[in-house]
Amino acid sequence: MSSDEIIKEIENKGKARLAELQKQCESQLNDINATKEGKIKELQAEWEKKTSEDLKNLEKRGEDESLLEYRSIIMDRKSSLIREFMENIQSMGEKIRKLPEYESFIEKSVETCLKELGAKCTVRVCSKDKKIITKIDGDFKTEETKDEQIGIIATSKDGKRTLDLTLNSVLNEKKEDLEEKLVSLMGAD
């Protein structure tokens, strides 16, 4: 074998080896590209799923916050209406005093005082209600007050117990019950 032939054989072996290495590299590059494309698609699908879930959660949170704000506004308005109602009732003293049922209310209040506090209790009323009290039979003493309260305040003979049956006192005592009834009438959630 001549040196030209040896060189040619080495060149042919080199070319063959180079071609073989080139095929291996192309195959590995194709595998890498296929893996890369699969991973990209997988990550993209995962990202879309996560983004979709996050968006749904944000929408749900926004809806919940809006609903809470709506309910808060409604409850604030109902509370405001109840407060106005209670203030209006308390400021309607003269109108209440002129109702036909008012005299009966005073009579029943005195009866309650006599039952709870006993005979010889002291019933305090404003001057405007003095006429009603003088018509009531019973073993009690009457005192006139300068207050223009609606209703009466009574004290036991020994002065240890007091019963406040004024409109303000009754309303304050029954305020929660009245508020609950008003809220239910307004259609509370």
Short mmCIF file of C-alpha atoms in Angstrom, two decimals:
data_model
loop_
_atom_site.label_atom_id
_atom_site.label_comp_id
_atom_site.label_asym_id
_atom_site.label_seq_id
_atom_site.Cartn_x
_atom_site.Cartn_y
_atom_site.Cartn_z
CA MET A 1 0.00 0.00 0.00
CA SER A 2 1.24 3.25 -0.99
CA SER A 3 1.25 6.33 1.10
CA ASP A 4 -1.44 7.88 -1.12
CA GLU A 5 -3.64 4.91 -0.56
CA ILE A 6 -3.01 5.02 3.19
CA ILE A 7 -3.84 8.72 3.25
CA LYS A 8 -6.96 8.09 1.19
CA GLU A 9 -8.02 5.25 3.48
CA ILE A 10 -7.44 7.48 6.55
CA GLU A 11 -9.44 10.23 4.86
CA ASN A 12 -12.25 7.78 4.01
CA LYS A 13 -12.26 6.43 7.58
CA GLY A 14 -12.25 10.02 8.87
CA LYS A 15 -15.12 10.95 6.55
CA ALA A 16 -17.04 7.84 7.56
CA ARG A 17 -16.38 8.58 11.24
CA LEU A 18 -17.35 12.22 10.69
CA ALA A 19 -20.56 11.16 8.93
CA GLU A 20 -21.31 8.71 11.77
CA LEU A 21 -20.67 11.43 14.41
CA GLN A 22 -22.78 13.87 12.41
CA LYS A 23 -25.68 11.34 12.35
CA GLN A 24 -25.32 10.77 16.10
CA CYS A 25 -25.29 14.52 16.76
CA GLU A 26 -28.33 15.07 14.54
CA SER A 27 -30.13 12.21 16.30
CA GLN A 28 -29.26 13.61 19.73
CA LEU A 29 -30.26 17.13 18.63
CA ASN A 30 -33.59 15.77 17.36
CA ASP A 31 -34.12 13.96 20.67
CA ILE A 32 -33.23 17.11 22.59
CA ASN A 33 -35.56 19.23 20.40
CA ALA A 34 -38.39 16.70 20.79
CA THR A 35 -37.89 16.62 24.58
CA LYS A 36 -37.66 20.42 24.64
CA GLU A 37 -40.89 20.79 22.62
CA GLY A 38 -42.67 18.28 24.89
CA LYS A 39 -41.47 20.09 28.00
CA ILE A 40 -42.51 23.47 26.57
CA LYS A 41 -46.00 22.12 25.79
CA GLU A 42 -46.21 20.57 29.25
CA LEU A 43 -45.15 23.81 30.95
CA GLN A 44 -47.49 25.83 28.75
CA ALA A 45 -50.44 23.55 29.63
CA GLU A 46 -49.53 23.73 33.33
CA TRP A 47 -49.22 27.52 33.14
CA GLU A 48 -52.60 27.85 31.37
CA LYS A 49 -54.24 25.61 33.98
CA LYS A 50 -52.68 27.57 36.86
CA THR A 51 -53.60 30.91 35.26
CA SER A 52 -57.17 29.71 34.72
CA GLU A 53 -57.44 28.55 38.35
CA ASP A 54 -55.96 31.82 39.62
CA LEU A 55 -58.39 33.81 37.47
CA LYS A 56 -61.35 31.79 38.78
CA ASN A 57 -60.14 32.33 42.35
CA LEU A 58 -59.77 36.07 41.75
CA GLU A 59 -63.24 36.25 40.22
CA LYS A 60 -64.71 34.28 43.14
CA ARG A 61 -62.91 36.49 45.67
CA GLY A 62 -64.15 39.59 43.85
CA GLU A 63 -67.71 38.26 43.87
CA ASP A 64 -67.45 37.38 47.58
CA GLU A 65 -66.06 40.82 48.42
CA SER A 66 -68.80 42.48 46.39
CA LEU A 67 -71.46 40.40 48.13
CA LEU A 68 -70.03 41.26 51.54
CA GLU A 69 -69.93 44.95 50.66
CA TYR A 70 -73.52 44.76 49.38
CA ARG A 71 -74.70 43.05 52.57
CA SER A 72 -72.78 45.56 54.68
CA ILE A 73 -74.44 48.46 52.85
CA ILE A 74 -77.88 46.88 53.28
CA MET A 75 -77.30 46.21 57.00
CA ASP A 76 -76.00 49.75 57.51
CA ARG A 77 -79.11 51.13 55.82
CA LYS A 78 -81.40 48.88 57.88
CA SER A 79 -79.60 49.93 61.07
CA SER A 80 -79.98 53.56 60.05
CA LEU A 81 -83.70 53.08 59.41
CA ILE A 82 -84.15 51.33 62.76
CA ARG A 83 -82.26 54.12 64.55
CA GLU A 84 -84.43 56.74 62.82
CA PHE A 85 -87.56 54.78 63.72
CA MET A 86 -86.57 54.57 67.40
CA GLU A 87 -85.69 58.27 67.47
CA ASN A 88 -89.01 59.16 65.82
CA ILE A 89 -90.96 57.11 68.37
CA GLN A 90 -89.16 58.80 71.24
CA SER A 91 -89.72 62.25 69.77
CA MET A 92 -93.48 61.68 69.29
CA GLY A 93 -94.31 62.25 72.97
CA GLU A 94 -97.21 64.63 72.54
CA LYS A 95 -98.78 62.59 69.75
CA ILE A 96 -98.56 59.44 71.88
CA ARG A 97 -100.02 61.26 74.88
CA LYS A 98 -103.08 62.21 72.78
CA LEU A 99 -103.80 58.64 71.66
CA PRO A 100 -106.94 57.10 73.20
CA GLU A 101 -104.88 54.09 74.35
CA TYR A 102 -102.50 56.29 76.35
CA GLU A 103 -104.81 56.57 79.35
CA SER A 104 -105.15 52.79 79.44
CA PHE A 105 -101.35 52.49 79.21
CA ILE A 106 -100.95 54.73 82.29
CA GLU A 107 -103.63 52.77 84.19
CA LYS A 108 -101.94 49.44 83.42
CA SER A 109 -98.57 50.93 84.38
CA VAL A 110 -99.95 51.94 87.79
CA GLU A 111 -101.48 48.47 88.26
CA THR A 112 -98.10 46.92 87.44
CA CYS A 113 -96.37 49.20 89.95
CA LEU A 114 -98.83 48.28 92.68
CA LYS A 115 -98.28 44.56 92.00
CA GLU A 116 -94.49 44.84 91.82
CA LEU A 117 -93.82 47.47 94.49
CA GLY A 118 -96.79 47.05 96.81
CA ALA A 119 -99.22 49.49 98.37
CA LYS A 120 -98.19 52.98 99.35
CA CYS A 121 -95.68 53.20 96.46
CA THR A 122 -94.98 56.62 95.03
CA VAL A 123 -95.90 57.18 91.38
CA ARG A 124 -94.17 60.10 89.67
CA VAL A 125 -95.78 61.59 86.56
CA CYS A 126 -95.43 64.78 84.59
CA SER A 127 -98.03 67.51 85.00
CA LYS A 128 -99.69 66.59 81.70
CA ASP A 129 -100.50 63.09 83.01
CA LYS A 130 -101.65 64.25 86.48
CA LYS A 131 -105.31 64.25 85.36
CA ILE A 132 -105.12 60.58 84.30
CA ILE A 133 -103.50 59.50 87.59
CA THR A 134 -106.15 61.22 89.73
CA LYS A 135 -108.83 59.05 88.04
CA ILE A 136 -107.10 55.78 89.05
CA ASP A 137 -108.15 54.03 92.25
CA GLY A 138 -105.41 52.46 94.31
CA ASP A 139 -103.29 52.75 97.41
CA PHE A 140 -100.44 54.86 96.05
CA LYS A 141 -99.05 58.34 96.43
CA THR A 142 -98.60 60.68 93.47
CA GLU A 143 -95.77 63.11 92.81
CA GLU A 144 -95.55 65.52 89.93
CA THR A 145 -92.24 65.81 88.04
CA LYS A 146 -90.97 68.59 85.86
CA ASP A 147 -89.85 66.06 83.24
CA GLU A 148 -92.12 65.72 80.23
CA GLN A 149 -91.62 61.97 80.06
CA ILE A 150 -94.23 59.68 78.59
CA GLY A 151 -95.25 57.15 81.24
CA ILE A 152 -94.53 56.83 84.96
CA ILE A 153 -91.74 56.07 87.39
CA ALA A 154 -92.67 54.46 90.71
CA THR A 155 -90.74 53.81 93.89
CA SER A 156 -91.60 51.36 96.65
CA LYS A 157 -92.71 52.68 100.05
CA ASP A 158 -89.28 51.96 101.55
CA GLY A 159 -87.55 53.62 98.56
CA LYS A 160 -85.39 50.56 97.81
CA ARG A 161 -87.01 49.55 94.54
CA THR A 162 -87.85 51.65 91.51
CA LEU A 163 -89.86 50.71 88.46
CA ASP A 164 -89.37 52.87 85.36
CA LEU A 165 -92.27 52.52 82.95
CA THR A 166 -91.54 55.59 80.85
CA LEU A 167 -91.62 55.25 77.08
CA ASN A 168 -87.85 55.77 76.83
CA SER A 169 -87.19 53.06 79.40
CA VAL A 170 -89.60 50.58 77.80
CA LEU A 171 -88.20 51.28 74.34
CA ASN A 172 -84.62 50.86 75.57
CA GLU A 173 -85.55 47.62 77.32
CA LYS A 174 -87.36 46.26 74.26
CA LYS A 175 -84.99 47.83 71.73
CA GLU A 176 -83.38 44.54 70.65
CA ASP A 177 -86.76 42.82 70.24
CA LEU A 178 -88.09 45.78 68.25
CA GLU A 179 -84.98 45.88 66.09
CA GLU A 180 -85.24 42.13 65.37
CA LYS A 181 -88.90 42.51 64.38
CA LEU A 182 -88.14 45.52 62.19
CA VAL A 183 -85.24 43.71 60.52
CA SER A 184 -87.44 40.67 59.83
CA LEU A 185 -90.14 42.97 58.40
CA MET A 186 -87.52 44.58 56.17
CA GLY A 187 -86.45 41.17 54.91
CA ALA A 188 -83.08 40.60 56.53
CA ASP A 189 -80.83 37.99 54.98
#
